[in-house]
Amino acid sequence: MSFLQSTLKVYRIILFHSFLVVLHDLAGAADPPYKNCSSTANFTENSFQDHVISLFASLTSNASVSNFHQASTEDNPDSVYGLYLCYQYASKDDCGKCIATAALDIQKLCPNSNEAVVWEDKCQLRYSNQNFFGFLDVTGNIVQENTQNVSKAEQFPLLVNSTLHNLRNVAAFDPSAGMNAAQKVEFANETLHALVQCTRDLSPDDCNLCLETAITNISPWYFSRGARLLSRSCYLRYELYDFFGDAPRPPSSTPNPKKRAQLNWSRRLDIIKGIAKGMLYLHQDSRLRIIHRDMKPSNVLLDKDMNPKISDFGMARIFGGSDSAANTAKIVGTYGYIAPEFAMEGLYSIKSDVFSFGVILLEIITGRTNAKFHLSKHAPSLLAYIWQLWNQGKCLELIDPLSNDSHDDEFLRYMHVGLLCVQEDAYDRPAMPSVVKMLMSDTVTLCQPERPAFSVGRIADHHQTCYNNLSLNNLTMSDILPR
Ligand SMILES: *[C@@H]1O[C@H](CO)[C@@H](O)[C@H](O)[C@H]1NC(C)=O
Ligand SMILES: *[C@@H]1O[C@H](CO)[C@@H](O)[C@H](O)[C@H]1NC(C)=O
Ligand SMILES: *[C@@H]1O[C@H](CO)[C@@H](O)[C@H](O)[C@H]1NC(C)=O
Ligand SMILES: *[C@@H]1O[C@H](CO)[C@@H](O)[C@H](O)[C@H]1NC(C)=O
Ligand SMILES: *[C@@H]1O[C@H](CO)[C@@H](O)[C@H](O)[C@H]1NC(C)=O
Ligand SMILES: *[C@@H]1O[C@H](CO)[C@@H](O)[C@H](O)[C@H]1NC(C)=O
Ligand SMILES: *[C@@H]1O[C@H](CO)[C@@H](O)[C@H](O)[C@H]1NC(C)=O
Ligand SMILES: *[C@@H]1O[C@H](CO)[C@@H](O)[C@H](O)[C@H]1NC(C)=O
Ligand SMILES: *[C@@H]1O[C@H](CO)[C@@H](O)[C@H](O)[C@H]1NC(C)=O
Ligand SMILES: *[C@@H]1O[C@H](CO)[C@@H](O)[C@H](O)[C@H]1NC(C)=O
């Protein structure tokens, strides 16, 4: 255990889990509701207005059940068409309340309009005397920006831009996403929260177009600490505070702050290699075989020279002889990092630690956090997202925009090794000696990864890979089994 105990001066991990301070800083931006009331109607009768009111009653009754609904009253010539959209982070209860508020606001703000839309904090509501269902409308988009700028502005626009583009892809083209996508990304000592969402009457291509327009509209404000883009057909918002409404995490009480370093690419690779060697030691080189069972970034400590040390052996199991797997009724570990066979069956082995290592590796190179990654309620894992891009040959989109000195070939290789480690079937995962070999040498041929755990969905496997032009599978690495 001397490897572990030698660390006296430790710095709590500075990867991506630290210092979450929630700032409510919409300074300067007007508060919702926002509105657009078009052309005043010249009704001869009150029947249109009556229809509007009865339509709202019907929509409001739906809102506590479903986050999107469209309805119309069919009574020519005074038909009225309406729909609402509640944003991804609104609960059913929130949605019901929000639409009730929006229905009151729209009548107050837009009296006698034959077309109107209001945007609230958690929803938007629109009606018209024309049938607009299924029609993309990006005219009259409104930007609401926070007038406060970010203080260290060089990399923030890059991060916002790449985050929004990724989210747009998912919302438009991932059929399981429900036409929305949200994400949290650590930025310096703060967290970027971003959301994009389309009204569900749009086609995927129109959703993509709407969000593309929204991103273009908002791009001049990338220096702002937050902004919203209000459109009739879609919605986009990013903030440096948690507008999703999750419980804020308590600030960390570490002594680490002035020492926080920018982790450049080569340093990240060193940290990954260091963690791999530490695990190799536990699994094979120490006199007893130790399975850690709770590998996660906050259990990796960095010493003053940024060498990683694995810590917190509270969950570890020590094995004698040749045993390398066991079963337990008590599931321990941390959501986002535990292997499927352990989470579901209580079965753990050295391969369960390899899984956790793979998640950490992928987080370090992409700058994204698995446990906090919720692109949509249906595709909740970073692993699923990486697998999707891998099969689309788009891996380079995942490079952490804050590691601007990375090399594409190294990035692909590390991503490949990470994917091999998080394969669903523990048997397919390499053991740590192989992992270390793969990380240390760029001549070892890697085999094709199988689908990762927790990535069920309609993602086509082996459709295409990021190495289409490299020959894979010529040589399959066999695991070097521990003595
Ligand atoms: C983040 O760091 C900057 C200085 O780099 C500081 O001005 C700001 O207050 C910090 N924010 C938080 C939330 O600690
Ligand atoms: C208002 O009514 C007049 C005649 O009653 C009609 O010519 C005009 O097109 C109407 N305007 C709108 C916006 O419907
Ligand atoms: C919406 O409400 C109507 C009647 O108010 C109901 O018939 C319909 O099933 C509801 N739809 C949803 C999706 O809840
Ligand atoms: C309201 O929407 C219309 C139609 O899209 C647009 O022409 C107009 O500029 C918008 N008004 C405001 C104040 O944004
Ligand atoms: C924010 O940054 C933009 C772009 O650099 C600049 O034009 C604007 O004046 C800044 N606003 C404030 C309030 O500093
Ligand atoms: C934003 O990202 C897209 C795609 O990644 C790129 O084409 C575009 O030039 C970027 N725009 C800015 C302002 O960085
Ligand atoms: C990465 O950071 C380390 C420590 O700050 C530094 O020594 C090294 O030169 C950096 N590498 C690059 C490529 O910037
Ligand atoms: C990477 O980012 C750092 C800090 O913003 C900057 O000084 C450096 O020039 C950038 N390097 C490249 C290759 O863009
Ligand atoms: C694939 O081939 C193209 C051109 O033939 C090249 O530019 C690219 O770097 C290659 N990709 C990899 C991963 O080697
Ligand atoms: C892999 O196999 C392909 C065809 O089977 C061959 O063309 C290629 O040269 C092989 N690559 C290596 C590195 O052996």
mmCIF file of N, CA and C in Angstrom, residues 291-403:
data_model
loop_
_atom_site.group_PDB
_atom_site.id
_atom_site.type_symbol
_atom_site.label_atom_id
_atom_site.label_comp_id
_atom_site.label_asym_id
_atom_site.label_seq_id
_atom_site.Cartn_x
_atom_site.Cartn_y
_atom_site.Cartn_z
ATOM 1 N N ILE A 291 -9.169 -4.857 -5.524
ATOM 2 C CA ILE A 291 -10.155 -4.264 -6.436
ATOM 3 C C ILE A 291 -10.747 -3.062 -5.718
ATOM 4 N N HIS A 292 -10.641 -1.920 -6.335
ATOM 5 C CA HIS A 292 -10.977 -0.687 -5.644
ATOM 6 C C HIS A 292 -12.488 -0.535 -5.435
ATOM 7 N N ARG A 293 -13.257 -0.773 -6.448
ATOM 8 C CA ARG A 293 -14.714 -0.749 -6.449
ATOM 9 C C ARG A 293 -15.339 0.642 -6.409
ATOM 10 N N ASP A 294 -14.599 1.691 -6.227
ATOM 11 C CA ASP A 294 -15.222 3.016 -6.261
ATOM 12 C C ASP A 294 -14.301 4.021 -6.943
ATOM 13 N N MET A 295 -13.801 3.637 -8.115
ATOM 14 C CA MET A 295 -12.938 4.536 -8.872
ATOM 15 C C MET A 295 -13.789 5.664 -9.458
ATOM 16 N N LYS A 296 -13.379 6.887 -9.184
ATOM 17 C CA LYS A 296 -14.034 8.056 -9.770
ATOM 18 C C LYS A 296 -13.076 9.226 -9.622
ATOM 19 N N PRO A 297 -13.281 10.295 -10.366
ATOM 20 C CA PRO A 297 -12.303 11.378 -10.342
ATOM 21 C C PRO A 297 -12.032 11.926 -8.941
ATOM 22 N N SER A 298 -13.063 11.981 -8.092
ATOM 23 C CA SER A 298 -12.795 12.583 -6.783
ATOM 24 C C SER A 298 -11.976 11.656 -5.894
ATOM 25 N N ASN A 299 -11.772 10.405 -6.322
ATOM 26 C CA ASN A 299 -10.880 9.518 -5.579
ATOM 27 C C ASN A 299 -9.484 9.458 -6.181
ATOM 28 N N VAL A 300 -9.226 10.354 -7.090
ATOM 29 C CA VAL A 300 -7.881 10.461 -7.638
ATOM 30 C C VAL A 300 -7.290 11.768 -7.109
ATOM 31 N N LEU A 301 -6.214 11.648 -6.412
ATOM 32 C CA LEU A 301 -5.596 12.843 -5.849
ATOM 33 C C LEU A 301 -4.361 13.190 -6.665
ATOM 34 N N LEU A 302 -4.095 14.464 -6.795
ATOM 35 C CA LEU A 302 -2.906 14.874 -7.528
ATOM 36 C C LEU A 302 -1.906 15.452 -6.534
ATOM 37 N N ASP A 303 -0.681 14.977 -6.612
ATOM 38 C CA ASP A 303 0.321 15.531 -5.696
ATOM 39 C C ASP A 303 0.869 16.827 -6.286
ATOM 40 N N LYS A 304 1.872 17.383 -5.622
ATOM 41 C CA LYS A 304 2.298 18.713 -6.060
ATOM 42 C C LYS A 304 2.891 18.698 -7.462
ATOM 43 N N ASP A 305 3.368 17.546 -7.905
ATOM 44 C CA ASP A 305 3.877 17.455 -9.273
ATOM 45 C C ASP A 305 2.817 16.947 -10.250
ATOM 46 N N MET A 306 1.577 16.975 -9.807
ATOM 47 C CA MET A 306 0.454 16.531 -10.621
ATOM 48 C C MET A 306 0.489 15.040 -10.926
ATOM 49 N N ASN A 307 1.162 14.277 -10.078
ATOM 50 C CA ASN A 307 1.096 12.828 -10.254
ATOM 51 C C ASN A 307 -0.161 12.329 -9.580
ATOM 52 N N PRO A 308 -0.935 11.511 -10.276
ATOM 53 C CA PRO A 308 -2.174 11.044 -9.667
ATOM 54 C C PRO A 308 -1.927 9.925 -8.654
ATOM 55 N N LYS A 309 -2.677 9.955 -7.568
ATOM 56 C CA LYS A 309 -2.645 8.884 -6.571
ATOM 57 C C LYS A 309 -4.079 8.446 -6.346
ATOM 58 N N ILE A 310 -4.253 7.157 -6.310
ATOM 59 C CA ILE A 310 -5.604 6.650 -6.090
ATOM 60 C C ILE A 310 -5.877 6.638 -4.591
ATOM 61 N N SER A 311 -7.036 7.128 -4.211
ATOM 62 C CA SER A 311 -7.319 7.222 -2.783
ATOM 63 C C SER A 311 -8.652 6.596 -2.450
ATOM 64 N N ASP A 312 -8.983 6.666 -1.184
ATOM 65 C CA ASP A 312 -10.266 6.222 -0.667
ATOM 66 C C ASP A 312 -10.519 4.742 -0.915
ATOM 67 N N PHE A 313 -9.923 3.944 -0.081
ATOM 68 C CA PHE A 313 -10.078 2.502 -0.231
ATOM 69 C C PHE A 313 -11.188 1.932 0.637
ATOM 70 N N GLY A 314 -12.106 2.843 1.021
ATOM 71 C CA GLY A 314 -13.198 2.423 1.883
ATOM 72 C C GLY A 314 -14.013 1.282 1.319
ATOM 73 N N MET A 315 -14.081 1.195 0.016
ATOM 74 C CA MET A 315 -14.911 0.170 -0.622
ATOM 75 C C MET A 315 -14.086 -0.991 -1.149
ATOM 76 N N ALA A 316 -12.769 -0.865 -1.047
ATOM 77 C CA ALA A 316 -11.912 -1.835 -1.731
ATOM 78 C C ALA A 316 -12.038 -3.235 -1.139
ATOM 79 N N ARG A 317 -11.805 -4.222 -1.963
ATOM 80 C CA ARG A 317 -11.772 -5.611 -1.528
ATOM 81 C C ARG A 317 -10.401 -6.178 -1.841
ATOM 82 N N ILE A 318 -9.890 -6.928 -0.886
ATOM 83 C CA ILE A 318 -8.591 -7.539 -1.093
ATOM 84 C C ILE A 318 -8.794 -9.020 -1.387
ATOM 85 N N PHE A 319 -8.154 -9.495 -2.402
ATOM 86 C CA PHE A 319 -8.308 -10.890 -2.804
ATOM 87 C C PHE A 319 -7.017 -11.644 -2.562
ATOM 88 N N GLY A 320 -7.162 -12.887 -2.139
ATOM 89 C CA GLY A 320 -5.967 -13.721 -1.999
ATOM 90 C C GLY A 320 -5.928 -14.700 -3.146
ATOM 91 N N GLY A 321 -4.799 -15.354 -3.294
ATOM 92 C CA GLY A 321 -4.676 -16.417 -4.283
ATOM 93 C C GLY A 321 -5.081 -15.992 -5.666
ATOM 94 N N SER A 322 -5.841 -16.826 -6.331
ATOM 95 C CA SER A 322 -6.144 -16.525 -7.722
ATOM 96 C C SER A 322 -7.559 -15.999 -7.907
ATOM 97 N N ASP A 323 -8.271 -15.760 -6.819
ATOM 98 C CA ASP A 323 -9.618 -15.217 -6.971
ATOM 99 C C ASP A 323 -9.548 -13.861 -7.665
ATOM 100 N N SER A 324 -10.468 -13.623 -8.537
ATOM 101 C CA SER A 324 -10.468 -12.287 -9.130
ATOM 102 C C SER A 324 -11.871 -11.757 -9.330
ATOM 103 N N ALA A 325 -12.848 -12.455 -8.809
ATOM 104 C CA ALA A 325 -14.204 -11.946 -8.923
ATOM 105 C C ALA A 325 -14.988 -12.368 -7.688
ATOM 106 N N ALA A 326 -16.023 -11.654 -7.368
ATOM 107 C CA ALA A 326 -16.837 -12.012 -6.219
ATOM 108 C C ALA A 326 -18.216 -11.426 -6.411
ATOM 109 N N ASN A 327 -19.099 -11.857 -5.562
ATOM 110 C CA ASN A 327 -20.475 -11.419 -5.656
ATOM 111 C C ASN A 327 -20.856 -10.802 -4.330
ATOM 112 N N THR A 328 -21.600 -9.740 -4.353
ATOM 113 C CA THR A 328 -22.010 -9.131 -3.110
ATOM 114 C C THR A 328 -23.456 -8.687 -3.212
ATOM 115 N N ALA A 329 -24.133 -8.734 -2.086
ATOM 116 C CA ALA A 329 -25.525 -8.296 -2.101
ATOM 117 C C ALA A 329 -25.577 -6.782 -2.001
ATOM 118 N N LYS A 330 -24.517 -6.196 -1.442
ATOM 119 C CA LYS A 330 -24.536 -4.755 -1.226
ATOM 120 C C LYS A 330 -23.836 -4.049 -2.378
ATOM 121 N N ILE A 331 -24.578 -3.238 -3.090
ATOM 122 C CA ILE A 331 -23.989 -2.534 -4.214
ATOM 123 C C ILE A 331 -23.407 -1.219 -3.689
ATOM 124 N N VAL A 332 -22.119 -1.056 -3.913
ATOM 125 C CA VAL A 332 -21.490 0.196 -3.523
ATOM 126 C C VAL A 332 -21.032 0.875 -4.800
ATOM 127 N N GLY A 333 -20.321 1.956 -4.663
ATOM 128 C CA GLY A 333 -19.832 2.625 -5.861
ATOM 129 C C GLY A 333 -20.622 3.890 -6.131
ATOM 130 N N THR A 334 -20.331 4.502 -7.238
ATOM 131 C CA THR A 334 -20.872 5.823 -7.523
ATOM 132 C C THR A 334 -21.524 5.830 -8.885
ATOM 133 N N TYR A 335 -22.714 6.359 -8.921
ATOM 134 C CA TYR A 335 -23.451 6.438 -10.175
ATOM 135 C C TYR A 335 -22.613 7.105 -11.245
ATOM 136 N N GLY A 336 -22.620 6.529 -12.407
ATOM 137 C CA GLY A 336 -21.833 7.091 -13.498
ATOM 138 C C GLY A 336 -20.521 6.362 -13.705
ATOM 139 N N TYR A 337 -20.047 5.685 -12.662
ATOM 140 C CA TYR A 337 -18.745 5.035 -12.766
ATOM 141 C C TYR A 337 -18.794 3.531 -12.526
ATOM 142 N N ILE A 338 -19.920 3.023 -12.037
ATOM 143 C CA ILE A 338 -19.911 1.593 -11.745
ATOM 144 C C ILE A 338 -20.354 0.782 -12.953
ATOM 145 N N ALA A 339 -19.722 -0.385 -13.068
ATOM 146 C CA ALA A 339 -19.939 -1.255 -14.224
ATOM 147 C C ALA A 339 -21.337 -1.873 -14.149
ATOM 148 N N PRO A 340 -21.899 -2.209 -15.297
ATOM 149 C CA PRO A 340 -23.276 -2.711 -15.314
ATOM 150 C C PRO A 340 -23.448 -4.019 -14.532
ATOM 151 N N GLU A 341 -22.460 -4.925 -14.627
ATOM 152 C CA GLU A 341 -22.638 -6.216 -13.953
ATOM 153 C C GLU A 341 -22.624 -6.040 -12.435
ATOM 154 N N PHE A 342 -21.936 -4.975 -11.990
ATOM 155 C CA PHE A 342 -21.866 -4.680 -10.570
ATOM 156 C C PHE A 342 -23.161 -3.986 -10.134
ATOM 157 N N ALA A 343 -23.594 -3.022 -10.937
ATOM 158 C CA ALA A 343 -24.817 -2.288 -10.610
ATOM 159 C C ALA A 343 -26.019 -3.220 -10.592
ATOM 160 N N MET A 344 -26.047 -4.157 -11.514
ATOM 161 C CA MET A 344 -27.259 -4.955 -11.666
ATOM 162 C C MET A 344 -27.211 -6.281 -10.950
ATOM 163 N N GLU A 345 -26.023 -6.890 -10.877
ATOM 164 C CA GLU A 345 -25.974 -8.234 -10.313
ATOM 165 C C GLU A 345 -25.069 -8.350 -9.099
ATOM 166 N N GLY A 346 -24.422 -7.242 -8.733
ATOM 167 C CA GLY A 346 -23.541 -7.308 -7.587
ATOM 168 C C GLY A 346 -22.258 -8.072 -7.853
ATOM 169 N N LEU A 347 -22.009 -8.349 -9.134
ATOM 170 C CA LEU A 347 -20.812 -9.111 -9.491
ATOM 171 C C LEU A 347 -19.678 -8.145 -9.786
ATOM 172 N N TYR A 348 -18.576 -8.270 -9.079
ATOM 173 C CA TYR A 348 -17.477 -7.376 -9.396
ATOM 174 C C TYR A 348 -16.185 -8.145 -9.584
ATOM 175 N N SER A 349 -15.325 -7.542 -10.371
ATOM 176 C CA SER A 349 -14.070 -8.190 -10.710
ATOM 177 C C SER A 349 -13.093 -7.091 -11.096
ATOM 178 N N ILE A 350 -11.869 -7.482 -11.443
ATOM 179 C CA ILE A 350 -10.928 -6.470 -11.912
ATOM 180 C C ILE A 350 -11.503 -5.720 -13.115
ATOM 181 N N LYS A 351 -12.365 -6.372 -13.887
ATOM 182 C CA LYS A 351 -12.938 -5.742 -15.070
ATOM 183 C C LYS A 351 -13.952 -4.639 -14.694
ATOM 184 N N SER A 352 -14.484 -4.710 -13.490
ATOM 185 C CA SER A 352 -15.385 -3.633 -13.063
ATOM 186 C C SER A 352 -14.578 -2.359 -12.821
ATOM 187 N N ASP A 353 -13.399 -2.515 -12.247
ATOM 188 C CA ASP A 353 -12.504 -1.359 -12.080
ATOM 189 C C ASP A 353 -12.077 -0.812 -13.441
ATOM 190 N N VAL A 354 -11.858 -1.711 -14.405
ATOM 191 C CA VAL A 354 -11.460 -1.268 -15.748
ATOM 192 C C VAL A 354 -12.564 -0.396 -16.351
ATOM 193 N N PHE A 355 -13.781 -0.780 -16.116
ATOM 194 C CA PHE A 355 -14.910 0.026 -16.606
ATOM 195 C C PHE A 355 -14.832 1.451 -16.037
ATOM 196 N N SER A 356 -14.680 1.529 -14.705
ATOM 197 C CA SER A 356 -14.619 2.856 -14.071
ATOM 198 C C SER A 356 -13.460 3.671 -14.632
ATOM 199 N N PHE A 357 -12.333 2.988 -14.833
ATOM 200 C CA PHE A 357 -11.180 3.673 -15.418
ATOM 201 C C PHE A 357 -11.520 4.238 -16.795
ATOM 202 N N GLY A 358 -12.233 3.437 -17.594
ATOM 203 C CA GLY A 358 -12.607 3.881 -18.939
ATOM 204 C C GLY A 358 -13.453 5.136 -18.904
ATOM 205 N N VAL A 359 -14.384 5.178 -17.957
ATOM 206 C CA VAL A 359 -15.235 6.367 -17.841
ATOM 207 C C VAL A 359 -14.375 7.585 -17.491
ATOM 208 N N ILE A 360 -13.464 7.404 -16.546
ATOM 209 C CA ILE A 360 -12.604 8.524 -16.140
ATOM 210 C C ILE A 360 -11.760 8.996 -17.314
ATOM 211 N N LEU A 361 -11.197 8.045 -18.047
ATOM 212 C CA LEU A 361 -10.371 8.399 -19.211
ATOM 213 C C LEU A 361 -11.200 9.240 -20.195
ATOM 214 N N LEU A 362 -12.391 8.768 -20.496
ATOM 215 C CA LEU A 362 -13.221 9.478 -21.480
ATOM 216 C C LEU A 362 -13.612 10.864 -20.971
ATOM 217 N N GLU A 363 -13.825 10.962 -19.680
ATOM 218 C CA GLU A 363 -14.159 12.273 -19.115
ATOM 219 C C GLU A 363 -12.976 13.237 -19.233
ATOM 220 N N ILE A 364 -11.790 12.713 -18.952
ATOM 221 C CA ILE A 364 -10.619 13.593 -18.960
ATOM 222 C C ILE A 364 -10.344 14.107 -20.371
ATOM 223 N N ILE A 365 -10.452 13.239 -21.370
ATOM 224 C CA ILE A 365 -10.123 13.724 -22.716
ATOM 225 C C ILE A 365 -11.224 14.569 -23.332
ATOM 226 N N THR A 366 -12.479 14.331 -22.928
ATOM 227 C CA THR A 366 -13.552 15.118 -23.542
ATOM 228 C C THR A 366 -13.942 16.330 -22.696
ATOM 229 N N GLY A 367 -13.483 16.342 -21.431
ATOM 230 C CA GLY A 367 -13.852 17.454 -20.559
ATOM 231 C C GLY A 367 -15.313 17.426 -20.159
ATOM 232 N N ARG A 368 -15.934 16.254 -20.260
ATOM 233 C CA ARG A 368 -17.343 16.146 -19.902
ATOM 234 C C ARG A 368 -17.507 15.120 -18.796
ATOM 235 N N THR A 369 -18.566 15.270 -18.018
ATOM 236 C CA THR A 369 -18.754 14.402 -16.870
ATOM 237 C C THR A 369 -19.918 13.448 -17.102
ATOM 238 N N ASN A 370 -19.647 12.156 -16.951
ATOM 239 C CA ASN A 370 -20.684 11.165 -17.246
ATOM 240 C C ASN A 370 -21.917 11.330 -16.369
ATOM 241 N N ALA A 371 -21.683 11.452 -15.055
ATOM 242 C CA ALA A 371 -22.822 11.471 -14.144
ATOM 243 C C ALA A 371 -23.679 12.720 -14.332
ATOM 244 N N LYS A 372 -23.064 13.808 -14.773
ATOM 245 C CA LYS A 372 -23.832 15.040 -14.908
ATOM 246 C C LYS A 372 -24.269 15.290 -16.338
ATOM 247 N N PHE A 373 -23.992 14.293 -17.190
ATOM 248 C CA PHE A 373 -24.255 14.488 -18.603
ATOM 249 C C PHE A 373 -25.669 14.047 -18.894
ATOM 250 N N HIS A 374 -26.583 14.970 -19.085
ATOM 251 C CA HIS A 374 -27.894 14.519 -19.515
ATOM 252 C C HIS A 374 -28.338 15.283 -20.739
ATOM 253 N N LEU A 375 -27.988 14.725 -21.852
ATOM 254 C CA LEU A 375 -28.386 15.334 -23.111
ATOM 255 C C LEU A 375 -29.888 15.272 -23.249
ATOM 256 N N SER A 376 -30.469 14.203 -22.779
ATOM 257 C CA SER A 376 -31.908 14.098 -22.795
ATOM 258 C C SER A 376 -32.260 13.072 -21.740
ATOM 259 N N LYS A 377 -33.521 13.043 -21.392
ATOM 260 C CA LYS A 377 -33.928 12.076 -20.388
ATOM 261 C C LYS A 377 -33.742 10.651 -20.905
ATOM 262 N N HIS A 378 -33.686 10.490 -22.213
ATOM 263 C CA HIS A 378 -33.602 9.149 -22.781
ATOM 264 C C HIS A 378 -32.181 8.714 -23.097
ATOM 265 N N ALA A 379 -31.285 9.633 -23.279
ATOM 266 C CA ALA A 379 -29.894 9.274 -23.569
ATOM 267 C C ALA A 379 -29.013 9.889 -22.500
ATOM 268 N N PRO A 380 -29.094 9.329 -21.281
ATOM 269 C CA PRO A 380 -28.523 10.038 -20.162
ATOM 270 C C PRO A 380 -27.018 9.879 -20.012
ATOM 271 N N SER A 381 -26.355 9.170 -20.898
ATOM 272 C CA SER A 381 -24.951 8.964 -20.566
ATOM 273 C C SER A 381 -24.002 9.509 -21.618
ATOM 274 N N LEU A 382 -22.881 9.971 -21.117
ATOM 275 C CA LEU A 382 -21.787 10.396 -21.982
ATOM 276 C C LEU A 382 -21.378 9.234 -22.881
ATOM 277 N N LEU A 383 -21.399 8.012 -22.317
ATOM 278 C CA LEU A 383 -20.959 6.847 -23.083
ATOM 279 C C LEU A 383 -21.835 6.653 -24.320
ATOM 280 N N ALA A 384 -23.129 6.808 -24.149
ATOM 281 C CA ALA A 384 -24.037 6.638 -25.283
ATOM 282 C C ALA A 384 -23.734 7.682 -26.354
ATOM 283 N N TYR A 385 -23.447 8.866 -25.911
ATOM 284 C CA TYR A 385 -23.184 9.950 -26.852
ATOM 285 C C TYR A 385 -21.876 9.712 -27.611
ATOM 286 N N ILE A 386 -20.858 9.290 -26.868
ATOM 287 C CA ILE A 386 -19.573 9.008 -27.505
ATOM 288 C C ILE A 386 -19.734 7.879 -28.525
ATOM 289 N N TRP A 387 -20.486 6.862 -28.131
ATOM 290 C CA TRP A 387 -20.703 5.719 -29.035
ATOM 291 C C TRP A 387 -21.397 6.175 -30.319
ATOM 292 N N GLN A 388 -22.344 7.060 -30.156
ATOM 293 C CA GLN A 388 -23.059 7.588 -31.318
ATOM 294 C C GLN A 388 -22.097 8.303 -32.278
ATOM 295 N N LEU A 389 -21.274 9.190 -31.724
ATOM 296 C CA LEU A 389 -20.366 9.942 -32.589
ATOM 297 C C LEU A 389 -19.292 9.038 -33.191
ATOM 298 N N TRP A 390 -18.850 8.054 -32.408
ATOM 299 C CA TRP A 390 -17.863 7.083 -32.903
ATOM 300 C C TRP A 390 -18.420 6.372 -34.135
ATOM 301 N N ASN A 391 -19.661 5.959 -34.071
ATOM 302 C CA ASN A 391 -20.278 5.236 -35.184
ATOM 303 C C ASN A 391 -20.627 6.140 -36.352
ATOM 304 N N GLN A 392 -20.640 7.423 -36.093
ATOM 305 C CA GLN A 392 -20.875 8.365 -37.190
ATOM 306 C C GLN A 392 -19.571 8.922 -37.736
ATOM 307 N N GLY A 393 -18.456 8.441 -37.179
ATOM 308 C CA GLY A 393 -17.161 8.940 -37.631
ATOM 309 C C GLY A 393 -16.903 10.379 -37.242
ATOM 310 N N LYS A 394 -17.537 10.851 -36.132
ATOM 311 C CA LYS A 394 -17.421 12.260 -35.771
ATOM 312 C C LYS A 394 -16.726 12.482 -34.434
ATOM 313 N N CYS A 395 -15.803 11.582 -34.076
ATOM 314 C CA CYS A 395 -15.203 11.636 -32.739
ATOM 315 C C CYS A 395 -14.521 12.958 -32.429
ATOM 316 N N LEU A 396 -13.933 13.579 -33.438
ATOM 317 C CA LEU A 396 -13.137 14.770 -33.136
ATOM 318 C C LEU A 396 -13.999 15.904 -32.595
ATOM 319 N N GLU A 397 -15.315 15.819 -32.810
ATOM 320 C CA GLU A 397 -16.200 16.826 -32.218
ATOM 321 C C GLU A 397 -16.183 16.790 -30.702
ATOM 322 N N LEU A 398 -15.671 15.666 -30.166
ATOM 323 C CA LEU A 398 -15.716 15.505 -28.714
ATOM 324 C C LEU A 398 -14.493 16.057 -28.007
ATOM 325 N N ILE A 399 -13.508 16.485 -28.770
ATOM 326 C CA ILE A 399 -12.306 17.020 -28.132
ATOM 327 C C ILE A 399 -12.701 18.179 -27.223
ATOM 328 N N ASP A 400 -12.201 18.160 -26.017
ATOM 329 C CA ASP A 400 -12.486 19.250 -25.090
ATOM 330 C C ASP A 400 -11.976 20.558 -25.700
ATOM 331 N N PRO A 401 -12.872 21.501 -25.963
ATOM 332 C CA PRO A 401 -12.413 22.746 -26.582
ATOM 333 C C PRO A 401 -11.424 23.511 -25.708
ATOM 334 N N LEU A 402 -11.364 23.143 -24.421
ATOM 335 C CA LEU A 402 -10.409 23.833 -23.548
ATOM 336 C C LEU A 402 -9.017 23.194 -23.598
ATOM 337 N N SER A 403 -8.880 22.040 -24.262
ATOM 338 C CA SER A 403 -7.530 21.480 -24.389
ATOM 339 C C SER A 403 -7.084 21.739 -25.813
#
